[in-house]
CSV table of C-alpha atoms and ligand atoms in Angstrom, one decimal:
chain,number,residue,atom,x,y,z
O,1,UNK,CA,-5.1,-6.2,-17.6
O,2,UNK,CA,-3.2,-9.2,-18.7
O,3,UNK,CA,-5.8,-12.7,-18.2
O,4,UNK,CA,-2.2,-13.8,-15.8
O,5,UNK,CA,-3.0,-11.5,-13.5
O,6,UNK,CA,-7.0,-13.2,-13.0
O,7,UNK,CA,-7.8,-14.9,-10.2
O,8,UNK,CA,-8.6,-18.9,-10.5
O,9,UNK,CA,-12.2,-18.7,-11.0
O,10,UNK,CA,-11.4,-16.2,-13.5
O,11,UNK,CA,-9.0,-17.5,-15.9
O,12,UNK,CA,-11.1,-20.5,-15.9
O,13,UNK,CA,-13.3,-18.6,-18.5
O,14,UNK,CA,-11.0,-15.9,-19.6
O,15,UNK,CA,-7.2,-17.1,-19.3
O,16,UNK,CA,-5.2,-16.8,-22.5
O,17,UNK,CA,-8.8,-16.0,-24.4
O,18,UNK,CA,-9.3,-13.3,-26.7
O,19,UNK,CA,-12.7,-12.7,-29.3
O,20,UNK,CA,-12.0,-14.5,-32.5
O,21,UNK,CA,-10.4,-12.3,-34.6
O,22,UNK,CA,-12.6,-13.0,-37.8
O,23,UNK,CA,-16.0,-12.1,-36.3
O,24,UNK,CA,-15.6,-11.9,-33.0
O,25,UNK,CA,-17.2,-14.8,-32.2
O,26,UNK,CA,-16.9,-14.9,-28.5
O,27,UNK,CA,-16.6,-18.9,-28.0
O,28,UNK,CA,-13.5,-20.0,-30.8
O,29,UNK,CA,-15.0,-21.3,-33.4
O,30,UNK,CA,-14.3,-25.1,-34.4
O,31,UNK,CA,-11.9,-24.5,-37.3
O,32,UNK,CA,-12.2,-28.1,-38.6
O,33,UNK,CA,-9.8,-27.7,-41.7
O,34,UNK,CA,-6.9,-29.3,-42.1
O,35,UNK,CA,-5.2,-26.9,-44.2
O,36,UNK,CA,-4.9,-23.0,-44.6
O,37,UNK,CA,-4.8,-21.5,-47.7
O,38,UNK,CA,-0.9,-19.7,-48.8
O,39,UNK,CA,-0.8,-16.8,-51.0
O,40,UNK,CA,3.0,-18.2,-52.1
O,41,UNK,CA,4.8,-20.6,-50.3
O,42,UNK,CA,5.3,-19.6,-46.7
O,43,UNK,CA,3.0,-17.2,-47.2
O,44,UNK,CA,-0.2,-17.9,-44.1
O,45,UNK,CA,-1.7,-16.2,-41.2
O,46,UNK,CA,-0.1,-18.2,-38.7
O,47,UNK,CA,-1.0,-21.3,-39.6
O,48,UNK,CA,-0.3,-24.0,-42.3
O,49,UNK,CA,-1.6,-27.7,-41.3
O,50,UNK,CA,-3.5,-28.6,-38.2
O,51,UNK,CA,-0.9,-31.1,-37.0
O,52,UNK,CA,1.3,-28.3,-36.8
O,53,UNK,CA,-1.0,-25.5,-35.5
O,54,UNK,CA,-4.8,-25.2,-35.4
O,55,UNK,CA,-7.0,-22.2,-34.0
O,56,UNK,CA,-9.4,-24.2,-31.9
O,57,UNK,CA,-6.1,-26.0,-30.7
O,58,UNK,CA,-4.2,-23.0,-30.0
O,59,UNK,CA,-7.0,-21.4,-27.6
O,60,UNK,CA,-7.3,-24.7,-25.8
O,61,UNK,CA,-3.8,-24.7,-25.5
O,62,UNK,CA,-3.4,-21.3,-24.1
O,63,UNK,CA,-6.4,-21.7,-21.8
O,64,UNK,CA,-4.5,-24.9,-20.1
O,65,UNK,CA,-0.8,-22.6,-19.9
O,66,UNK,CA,-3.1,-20.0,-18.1
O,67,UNK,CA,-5.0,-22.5,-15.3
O,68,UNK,CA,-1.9,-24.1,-14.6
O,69,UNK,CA,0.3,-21.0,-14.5
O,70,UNK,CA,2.3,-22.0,-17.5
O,71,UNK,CA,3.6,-20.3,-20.3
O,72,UNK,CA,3.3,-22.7,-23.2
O,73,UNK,CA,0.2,-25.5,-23.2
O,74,UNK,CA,-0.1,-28.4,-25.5
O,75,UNK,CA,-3.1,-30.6,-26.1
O,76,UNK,CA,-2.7,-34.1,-27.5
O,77,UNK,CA,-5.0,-36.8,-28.6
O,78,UNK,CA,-5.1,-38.4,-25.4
O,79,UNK,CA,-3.2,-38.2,-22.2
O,80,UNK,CA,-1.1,-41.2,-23.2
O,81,UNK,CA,-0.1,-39.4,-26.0
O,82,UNK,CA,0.9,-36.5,-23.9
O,83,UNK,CA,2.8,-39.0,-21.7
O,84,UNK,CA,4.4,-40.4,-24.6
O,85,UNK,CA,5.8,-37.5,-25.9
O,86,UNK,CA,7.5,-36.6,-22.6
O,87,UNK,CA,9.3,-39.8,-22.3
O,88,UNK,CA,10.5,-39.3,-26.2
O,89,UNK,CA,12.4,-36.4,-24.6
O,90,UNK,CA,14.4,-39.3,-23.3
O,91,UNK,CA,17.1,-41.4,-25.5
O,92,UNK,CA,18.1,-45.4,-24.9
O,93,UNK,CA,20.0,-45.5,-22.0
O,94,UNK,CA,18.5,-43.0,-19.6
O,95,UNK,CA,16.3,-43.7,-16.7
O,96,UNK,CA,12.9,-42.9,-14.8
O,97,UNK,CA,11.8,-43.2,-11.4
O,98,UNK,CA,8.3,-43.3,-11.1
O,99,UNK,CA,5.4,-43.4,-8.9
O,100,UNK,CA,4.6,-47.4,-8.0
O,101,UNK,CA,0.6,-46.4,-7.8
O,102,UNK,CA,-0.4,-45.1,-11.0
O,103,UNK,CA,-2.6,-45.4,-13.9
O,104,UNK,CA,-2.3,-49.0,-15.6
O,105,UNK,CA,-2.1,-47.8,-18.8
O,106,UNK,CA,0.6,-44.8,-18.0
O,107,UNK,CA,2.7,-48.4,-16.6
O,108,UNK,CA,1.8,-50.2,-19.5
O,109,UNK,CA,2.9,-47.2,-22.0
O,110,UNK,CA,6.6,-47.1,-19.3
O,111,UNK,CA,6.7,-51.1,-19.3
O,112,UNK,CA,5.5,-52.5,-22.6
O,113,UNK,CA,6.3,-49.6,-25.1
O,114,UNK,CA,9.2,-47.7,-23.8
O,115,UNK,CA,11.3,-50.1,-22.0
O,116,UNK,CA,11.8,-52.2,-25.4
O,117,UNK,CA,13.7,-48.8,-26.6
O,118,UNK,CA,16.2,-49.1,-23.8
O,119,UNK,CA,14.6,-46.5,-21.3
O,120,UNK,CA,14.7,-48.1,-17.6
O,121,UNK,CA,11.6,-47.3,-15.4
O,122,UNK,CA,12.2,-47.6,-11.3
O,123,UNK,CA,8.2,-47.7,-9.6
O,124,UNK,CA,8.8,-46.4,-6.0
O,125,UNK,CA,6.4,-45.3,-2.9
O,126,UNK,CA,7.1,-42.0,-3.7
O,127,UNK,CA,5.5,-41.1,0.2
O,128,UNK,CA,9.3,-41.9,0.9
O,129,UNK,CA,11.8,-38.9,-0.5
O,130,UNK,CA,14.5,-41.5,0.7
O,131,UNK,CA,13.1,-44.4,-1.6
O,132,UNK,CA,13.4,-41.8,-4.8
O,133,UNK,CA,16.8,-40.9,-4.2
O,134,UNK,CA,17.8,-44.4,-3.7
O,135,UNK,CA,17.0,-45.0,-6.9
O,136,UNK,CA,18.9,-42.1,-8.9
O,137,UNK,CA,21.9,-42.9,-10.8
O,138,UNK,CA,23.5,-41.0,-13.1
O,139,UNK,CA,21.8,-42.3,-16.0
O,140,UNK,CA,18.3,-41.2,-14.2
O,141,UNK,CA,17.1,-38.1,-16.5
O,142,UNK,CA,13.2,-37.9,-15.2
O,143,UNK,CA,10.9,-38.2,-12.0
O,144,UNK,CA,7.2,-38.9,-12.9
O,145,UNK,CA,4.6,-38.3,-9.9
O,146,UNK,CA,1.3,-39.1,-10.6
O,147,UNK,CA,-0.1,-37.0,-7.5
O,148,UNK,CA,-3.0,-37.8,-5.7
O,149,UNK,CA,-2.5,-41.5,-7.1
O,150,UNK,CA,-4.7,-43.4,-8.9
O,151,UNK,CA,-6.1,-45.6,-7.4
O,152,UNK,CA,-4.7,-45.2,-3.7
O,153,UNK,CA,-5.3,-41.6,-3.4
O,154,UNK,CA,-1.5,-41.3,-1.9
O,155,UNK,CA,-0.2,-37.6,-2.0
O,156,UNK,CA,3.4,-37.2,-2.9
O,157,UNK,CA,4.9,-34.1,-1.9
O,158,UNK,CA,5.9,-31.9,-4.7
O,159,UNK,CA,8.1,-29.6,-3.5
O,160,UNK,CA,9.9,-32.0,-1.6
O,161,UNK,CA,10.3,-34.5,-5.0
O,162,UNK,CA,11.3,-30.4,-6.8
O,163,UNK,CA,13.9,-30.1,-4.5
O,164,UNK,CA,15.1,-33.6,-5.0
O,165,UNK,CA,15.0,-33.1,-8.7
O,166,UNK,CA,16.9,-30.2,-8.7
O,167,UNK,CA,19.8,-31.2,-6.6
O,168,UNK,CA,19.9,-34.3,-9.3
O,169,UNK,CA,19.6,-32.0,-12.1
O,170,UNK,CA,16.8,-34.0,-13.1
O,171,UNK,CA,13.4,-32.9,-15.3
O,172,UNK,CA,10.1,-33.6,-12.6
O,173,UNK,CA,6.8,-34.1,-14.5
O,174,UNK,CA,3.6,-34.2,-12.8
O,175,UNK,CA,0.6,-36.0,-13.9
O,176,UNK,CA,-2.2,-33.6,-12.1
O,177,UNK,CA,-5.1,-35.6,-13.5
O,178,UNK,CA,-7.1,-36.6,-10.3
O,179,UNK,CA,-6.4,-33.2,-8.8
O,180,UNK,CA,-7.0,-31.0,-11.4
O,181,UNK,CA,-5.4,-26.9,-11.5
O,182,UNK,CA,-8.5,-26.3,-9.3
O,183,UNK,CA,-6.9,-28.2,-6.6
O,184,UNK,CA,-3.1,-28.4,-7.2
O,185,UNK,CA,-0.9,-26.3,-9.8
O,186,UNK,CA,2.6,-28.4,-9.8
O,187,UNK,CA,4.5,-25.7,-12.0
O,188,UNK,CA,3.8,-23.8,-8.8
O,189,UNK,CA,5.6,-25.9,-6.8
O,190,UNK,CA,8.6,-26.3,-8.9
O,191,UNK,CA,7.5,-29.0,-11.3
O,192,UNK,CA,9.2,-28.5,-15.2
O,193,UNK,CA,6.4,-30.2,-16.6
O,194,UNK,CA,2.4,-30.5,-15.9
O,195,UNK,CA,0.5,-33.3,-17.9
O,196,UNK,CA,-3.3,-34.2,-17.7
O,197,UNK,CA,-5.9,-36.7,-19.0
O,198,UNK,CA,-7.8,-33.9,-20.1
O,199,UNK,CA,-10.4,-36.3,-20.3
O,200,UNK,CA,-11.1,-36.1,-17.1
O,201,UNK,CA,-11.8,-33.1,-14.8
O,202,UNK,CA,-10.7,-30.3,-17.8
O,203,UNK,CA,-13.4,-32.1,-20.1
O,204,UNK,CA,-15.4,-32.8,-17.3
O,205,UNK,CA,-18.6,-34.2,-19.4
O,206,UNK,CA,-17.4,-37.6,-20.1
O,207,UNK,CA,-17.5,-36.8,-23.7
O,208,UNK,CA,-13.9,-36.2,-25.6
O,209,UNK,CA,-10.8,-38.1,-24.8
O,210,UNK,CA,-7.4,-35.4,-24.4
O,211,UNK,CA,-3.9,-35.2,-23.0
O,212,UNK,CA,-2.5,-31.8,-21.9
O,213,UNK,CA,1.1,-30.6,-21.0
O,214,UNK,CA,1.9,-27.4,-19.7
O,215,UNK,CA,5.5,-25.8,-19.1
O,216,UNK,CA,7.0,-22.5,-18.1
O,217,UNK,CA,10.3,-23.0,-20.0
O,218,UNK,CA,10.5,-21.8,-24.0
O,219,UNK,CA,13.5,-24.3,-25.3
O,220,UNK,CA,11.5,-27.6,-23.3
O,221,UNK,CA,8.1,-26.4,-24.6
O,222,UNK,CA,10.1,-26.2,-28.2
O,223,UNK,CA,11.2,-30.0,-27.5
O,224,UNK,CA,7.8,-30.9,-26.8
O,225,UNK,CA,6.0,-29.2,-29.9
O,226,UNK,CA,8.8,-30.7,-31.9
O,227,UNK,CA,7.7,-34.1,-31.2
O,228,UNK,CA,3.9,-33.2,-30.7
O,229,UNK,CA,4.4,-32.1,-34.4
O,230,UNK,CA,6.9,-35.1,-35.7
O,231,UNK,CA,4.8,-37.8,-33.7
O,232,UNK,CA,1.5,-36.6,-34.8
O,233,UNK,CA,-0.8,-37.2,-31.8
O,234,UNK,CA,-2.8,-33.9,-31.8
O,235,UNK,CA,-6.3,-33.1,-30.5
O,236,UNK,CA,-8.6,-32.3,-33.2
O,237,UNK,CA,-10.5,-28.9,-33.4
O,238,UNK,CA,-13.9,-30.5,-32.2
O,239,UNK,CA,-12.3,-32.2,-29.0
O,240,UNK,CA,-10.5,-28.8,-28.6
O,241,UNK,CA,-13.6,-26.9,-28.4
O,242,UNK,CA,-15.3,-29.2,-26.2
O,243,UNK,CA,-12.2,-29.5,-23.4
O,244,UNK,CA,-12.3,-25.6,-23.8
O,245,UNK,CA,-15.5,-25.4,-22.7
O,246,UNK,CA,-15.8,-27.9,-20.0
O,247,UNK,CA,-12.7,-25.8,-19.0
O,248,UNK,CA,-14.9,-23.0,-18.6
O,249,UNK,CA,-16.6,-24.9,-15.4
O,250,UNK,CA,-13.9,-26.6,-13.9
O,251,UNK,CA,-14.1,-24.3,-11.0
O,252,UNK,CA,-18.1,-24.8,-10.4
O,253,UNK,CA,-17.8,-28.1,-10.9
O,254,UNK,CA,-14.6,-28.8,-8.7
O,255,UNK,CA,-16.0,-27.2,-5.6
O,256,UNK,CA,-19.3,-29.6,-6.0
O,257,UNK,CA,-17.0,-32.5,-6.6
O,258,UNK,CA,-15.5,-31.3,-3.2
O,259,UNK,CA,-18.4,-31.1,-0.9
O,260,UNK,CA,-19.9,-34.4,-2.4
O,261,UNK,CA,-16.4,-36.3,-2.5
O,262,UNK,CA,-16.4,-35.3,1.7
O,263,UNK,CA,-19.8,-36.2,2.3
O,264,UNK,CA,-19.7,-39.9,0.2
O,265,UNK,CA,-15.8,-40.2,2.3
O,266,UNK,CA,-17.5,-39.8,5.4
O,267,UNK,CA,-20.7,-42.1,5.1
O,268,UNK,CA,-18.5,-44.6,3.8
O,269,UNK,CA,-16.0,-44.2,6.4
O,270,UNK,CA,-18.9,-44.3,8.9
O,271,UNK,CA,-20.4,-47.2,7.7
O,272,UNK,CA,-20.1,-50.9,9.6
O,273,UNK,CA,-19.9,-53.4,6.2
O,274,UNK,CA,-16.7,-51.1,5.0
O,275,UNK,CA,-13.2,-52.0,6.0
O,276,UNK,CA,-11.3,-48.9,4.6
O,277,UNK,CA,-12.1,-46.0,2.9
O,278,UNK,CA,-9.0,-44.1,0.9
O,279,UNK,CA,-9.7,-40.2,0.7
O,280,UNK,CA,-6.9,-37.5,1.5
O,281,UNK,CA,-9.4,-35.0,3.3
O,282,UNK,CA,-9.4,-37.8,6.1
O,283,UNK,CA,-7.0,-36.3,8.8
O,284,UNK,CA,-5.7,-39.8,9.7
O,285,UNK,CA,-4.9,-40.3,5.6
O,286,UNK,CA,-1.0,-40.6,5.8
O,287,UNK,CA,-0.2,-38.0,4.1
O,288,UNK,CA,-3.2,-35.6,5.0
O,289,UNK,CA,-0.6,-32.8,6.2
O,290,UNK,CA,1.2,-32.7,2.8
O,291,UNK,CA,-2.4,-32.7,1.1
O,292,UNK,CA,-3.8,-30.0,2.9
O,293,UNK,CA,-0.5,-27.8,2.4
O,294,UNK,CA,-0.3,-28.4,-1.0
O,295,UNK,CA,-4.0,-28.9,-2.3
O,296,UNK,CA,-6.8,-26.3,-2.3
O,297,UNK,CA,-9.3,-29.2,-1.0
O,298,UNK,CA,-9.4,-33.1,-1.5
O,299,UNK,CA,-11.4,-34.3,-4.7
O,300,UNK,CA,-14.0,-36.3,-5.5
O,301,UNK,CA,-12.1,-39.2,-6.0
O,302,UNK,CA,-12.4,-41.9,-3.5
O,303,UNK,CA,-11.4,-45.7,-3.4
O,304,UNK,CA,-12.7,-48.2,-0.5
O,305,UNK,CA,-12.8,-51.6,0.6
O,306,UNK,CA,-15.9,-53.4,1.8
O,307,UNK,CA,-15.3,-55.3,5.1
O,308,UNK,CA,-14.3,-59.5,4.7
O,309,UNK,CA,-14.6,-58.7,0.3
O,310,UNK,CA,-13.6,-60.4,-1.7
O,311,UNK,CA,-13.4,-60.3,-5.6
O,312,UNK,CA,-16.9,-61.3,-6.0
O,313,UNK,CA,-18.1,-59.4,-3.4
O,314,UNK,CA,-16.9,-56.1,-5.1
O,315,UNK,CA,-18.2,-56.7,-8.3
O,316,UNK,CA,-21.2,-57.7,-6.8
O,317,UNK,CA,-21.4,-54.2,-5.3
O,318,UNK,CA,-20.2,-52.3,-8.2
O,319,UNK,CA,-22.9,-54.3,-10.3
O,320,UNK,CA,-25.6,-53.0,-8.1
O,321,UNK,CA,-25.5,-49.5,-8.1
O,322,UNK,CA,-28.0,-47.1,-10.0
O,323,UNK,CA,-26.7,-43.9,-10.0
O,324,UNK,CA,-23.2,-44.3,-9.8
O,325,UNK,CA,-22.3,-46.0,-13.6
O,326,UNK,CA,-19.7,-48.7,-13.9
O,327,UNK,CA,-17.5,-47.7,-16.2
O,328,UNK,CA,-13.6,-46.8,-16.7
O,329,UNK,CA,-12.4,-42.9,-16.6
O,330,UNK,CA,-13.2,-39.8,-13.7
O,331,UNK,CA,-14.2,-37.0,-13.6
O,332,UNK,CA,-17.4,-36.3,-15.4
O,333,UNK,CA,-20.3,-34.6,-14.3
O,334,UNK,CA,-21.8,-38.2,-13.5
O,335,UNK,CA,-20.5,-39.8,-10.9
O,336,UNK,CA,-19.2,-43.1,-11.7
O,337,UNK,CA,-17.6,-46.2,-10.1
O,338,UNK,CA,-14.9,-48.6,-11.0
O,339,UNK,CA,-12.6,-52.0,-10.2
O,340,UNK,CA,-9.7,-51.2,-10.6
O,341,UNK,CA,-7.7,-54.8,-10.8
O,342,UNK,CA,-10.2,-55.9,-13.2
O,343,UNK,CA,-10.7,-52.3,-15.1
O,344,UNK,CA,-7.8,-49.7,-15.3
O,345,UNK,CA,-5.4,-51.2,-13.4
O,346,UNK,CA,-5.4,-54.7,-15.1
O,347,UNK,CA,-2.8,-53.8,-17.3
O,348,UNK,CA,-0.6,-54.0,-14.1
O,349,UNK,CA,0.3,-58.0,-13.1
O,350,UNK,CA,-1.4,-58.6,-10.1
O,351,UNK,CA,1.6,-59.0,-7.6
O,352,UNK,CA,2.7,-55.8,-8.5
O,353,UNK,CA,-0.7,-53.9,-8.0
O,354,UNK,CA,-0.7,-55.2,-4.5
O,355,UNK,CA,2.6,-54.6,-3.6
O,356,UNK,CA,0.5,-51.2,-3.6
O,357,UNK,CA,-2.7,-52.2,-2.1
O,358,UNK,CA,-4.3,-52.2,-5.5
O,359,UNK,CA,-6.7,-55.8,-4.3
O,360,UNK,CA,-9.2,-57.5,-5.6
O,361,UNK,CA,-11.9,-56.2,-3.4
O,362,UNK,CA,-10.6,-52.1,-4.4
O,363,UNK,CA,-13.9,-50.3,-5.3
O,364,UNK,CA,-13.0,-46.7,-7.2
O,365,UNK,CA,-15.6,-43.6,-6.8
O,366,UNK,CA,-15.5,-40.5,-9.1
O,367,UNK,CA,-17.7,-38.6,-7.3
O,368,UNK,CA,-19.4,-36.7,-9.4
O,369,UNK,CA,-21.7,-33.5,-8.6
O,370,UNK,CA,-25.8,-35.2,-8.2
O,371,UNK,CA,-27.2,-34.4,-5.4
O,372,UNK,CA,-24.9,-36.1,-2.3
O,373,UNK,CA,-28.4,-37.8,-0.6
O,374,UNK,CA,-29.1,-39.4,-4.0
O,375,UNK,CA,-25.3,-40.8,-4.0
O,376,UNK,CA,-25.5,-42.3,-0.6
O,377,UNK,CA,-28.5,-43.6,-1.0
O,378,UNK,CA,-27.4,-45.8,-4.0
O,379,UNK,CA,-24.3,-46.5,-2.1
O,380,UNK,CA,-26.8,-47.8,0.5
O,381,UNK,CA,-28.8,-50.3,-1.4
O,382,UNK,CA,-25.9,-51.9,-3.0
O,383,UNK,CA,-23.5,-51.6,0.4
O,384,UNK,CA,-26.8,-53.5,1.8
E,401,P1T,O1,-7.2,-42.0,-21.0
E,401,P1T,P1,-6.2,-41.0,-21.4
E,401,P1T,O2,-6.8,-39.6,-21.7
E,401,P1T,O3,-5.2,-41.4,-22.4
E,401,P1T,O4,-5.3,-40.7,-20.1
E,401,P1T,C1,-4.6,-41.7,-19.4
E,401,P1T,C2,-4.5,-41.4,-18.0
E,401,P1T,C3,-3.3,-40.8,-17.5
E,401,P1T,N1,-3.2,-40.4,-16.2
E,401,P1T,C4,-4.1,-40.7,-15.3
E,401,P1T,C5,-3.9,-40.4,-13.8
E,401,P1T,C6,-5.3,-41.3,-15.7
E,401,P1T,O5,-6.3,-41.6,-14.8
E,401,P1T,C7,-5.5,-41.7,-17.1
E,401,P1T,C8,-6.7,-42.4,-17.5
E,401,P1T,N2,-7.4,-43.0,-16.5
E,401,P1T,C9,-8.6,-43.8,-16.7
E,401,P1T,C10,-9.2,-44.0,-17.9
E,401,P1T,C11,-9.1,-44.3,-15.4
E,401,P1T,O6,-10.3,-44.7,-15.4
E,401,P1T,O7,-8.4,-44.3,-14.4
């Protein structure tokens, strides 16, 4: 039986994995070498330098093809780095239309890195099919959805944006961090390319930082490892290891993410002092419908605005809390909490994060899988 043919929860642990072929050893071992040895030039077992190929690498890499029903993965240093490669696809000239809600660093990387090479980003509500296609020209060559959004939790729907990219000819990448394979598989739903902070929910233990693609097609995974390769930006054998076993979890720890992410939604929702809470499991979310068609649940990431807040107020909040850490990043085991116009997001110049409702007073939650009474209750005490 091939490991494609697993079920989720199965190729979590088994997809694309084989015993090593020296010993056996069950888990890959962490080939941290930078070179192989050649018995004349040419002449090596499959590999030759570890920014061109590494062991440890190459079973993380086939693990993430297999979770997100993929044929070729690729892990980076980081899941800029992955984003960077994609947009190296591009040449001066050519155009993106991205989602307006994102992370402030994959912004930063379109804005302050790429734009200076001549590559024109467009930042639409991507909620809209009609505000998309308003902005294709014929110089567009790539839609990137970042889907549910960071921070706003809006869900774009992918097969609609597919369709839309097809009929334009156009590549659609997918940035399927805050979802996870767990919850979403884009390739699925006729994305050409998946990426992930790996960092995140693949890692899931707060301890390595690693970008992932993923694509079905040979000759645009052969583009992409040509510039992984020529750029350099790999992730080393120890990170590898690490992100493959988190990987190992993801399923386990997803569905605890789930249950706590509804329960913390819900007491927040429920609670006086809060003025909005933004979590697409709510059946009045605006795009609930297209979340619950094209998600297996909702996540443990939640963002929510205290009642009359203002900047102080939040970070007054945010200050207080115990169990929840302040810090940047998602998706750990821990849960942890965030401000995004003063954290991840303020990379992004403040009249632009509120043209989509990034504020001042924005609180982020990773949820992360404690105990759910032990997470209100801290929410408690610092909500007051
Ligand atoms: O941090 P890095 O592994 O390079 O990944 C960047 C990135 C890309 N896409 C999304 C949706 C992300 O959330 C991130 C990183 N985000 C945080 C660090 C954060 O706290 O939101």
């Amino acid at each position: 039986m091939s490991t494609k043919d697993l079920k989720f929860n199965s190729k979590t642990i088994h997809g694309g994995q084989a015993p090593d072929k020296a010993y056996g050893a069950v888990m890959p071992p962490i080939y941290q070498t930078s070179t192989y040895a050649q018995s004349t030039p040419g002449g090596h077992q499959g590999f030759e330098y570890s920014r061109s190929g590494n062991p440890t690498r190459a079973a993380l890499e086939s693990a993430l093809a297999s979770i997100e029903n993929g044929n070729y993965g690729l892990a980076f240093a980081s899941g800029l780095s992955a984003m960077d490669a994609v947009i190296k696809l591009l040449n001066p000239g050519d155009e993106v239309v991205s989602t307006n809600d994102l992370y402030g660093g994959s912004y930063r990387l379109f804005k302050q890195i790429f734009e200076k090479y001549g590559i024109a980003f467009h930042f639409v509500g991507m909620e809209n099919i009609a505000a998309i296609e308003e902005k294709i020209n014929d110089k567009t060559k790539l839609i990137w959805v970042e889907t549910p959004t960071n921070p706003m939790m809006n869900v774009i729907d992918l097969k609609a944006v597919s369709a839309l990219a097809k009929a334009h000819n156009l590549l659609l990448a997918v940035d399927n961090t805050f979802a996870s394979p767990y919850l979403q598989r884009p390739l699925d739903l006729g994305a050409d390319i998946v990426m992930h902070s790996a960092t995140k929910f693949l890692g899931g233990h707060s301890d390595v930082v690693v970008g992932a693609l993923v694509v079905k097609d040979k000759e645009l995974a052969d583009q992409l490892y040509f510039i992984q390769n020529a750029s350099g930006a790999v992730c080393g054998p120890m990170d590898s290891f690490l992100t493959l076993r988190g990987i190992k979890t993801l399923h386990v720890r997803m569905q605890r993410h789930c249950e706590n992410g509804e329960a913390v939604a819900n007491y927040l929702k429920n609670h006086p002092k809060i003025e909005k809470v933004y979590w697409p499991g709510f059946e009045d979310h605006p795009n609930h419908d297209v979340a619950k068609s094209q998600m297996d649940g909702f996540g443990g990431m939640i963002s929510f605005i205290p009642k009359g807040s203002s900047f102080e107020e939040a970070i007054k909040i945010v200050e207080k809390l115990k169990v929840f850490t302040l810090a940047e990043s998602l998706g750990g085991v821990e849960s942890l909490a965030g401000h995004p116009a003063s954290m991840t997001h303020a990379s992004i110049p403040k009249a632009e994060r509120e043209k989509s409702g990034v504020v001042d007073s924005l609180i982020r939650l990773s949820v992360g899988i404690e105990d759910a009474d032990d997470l209100i209750a801290d929410l408690e005490q610092a909500i007051g």
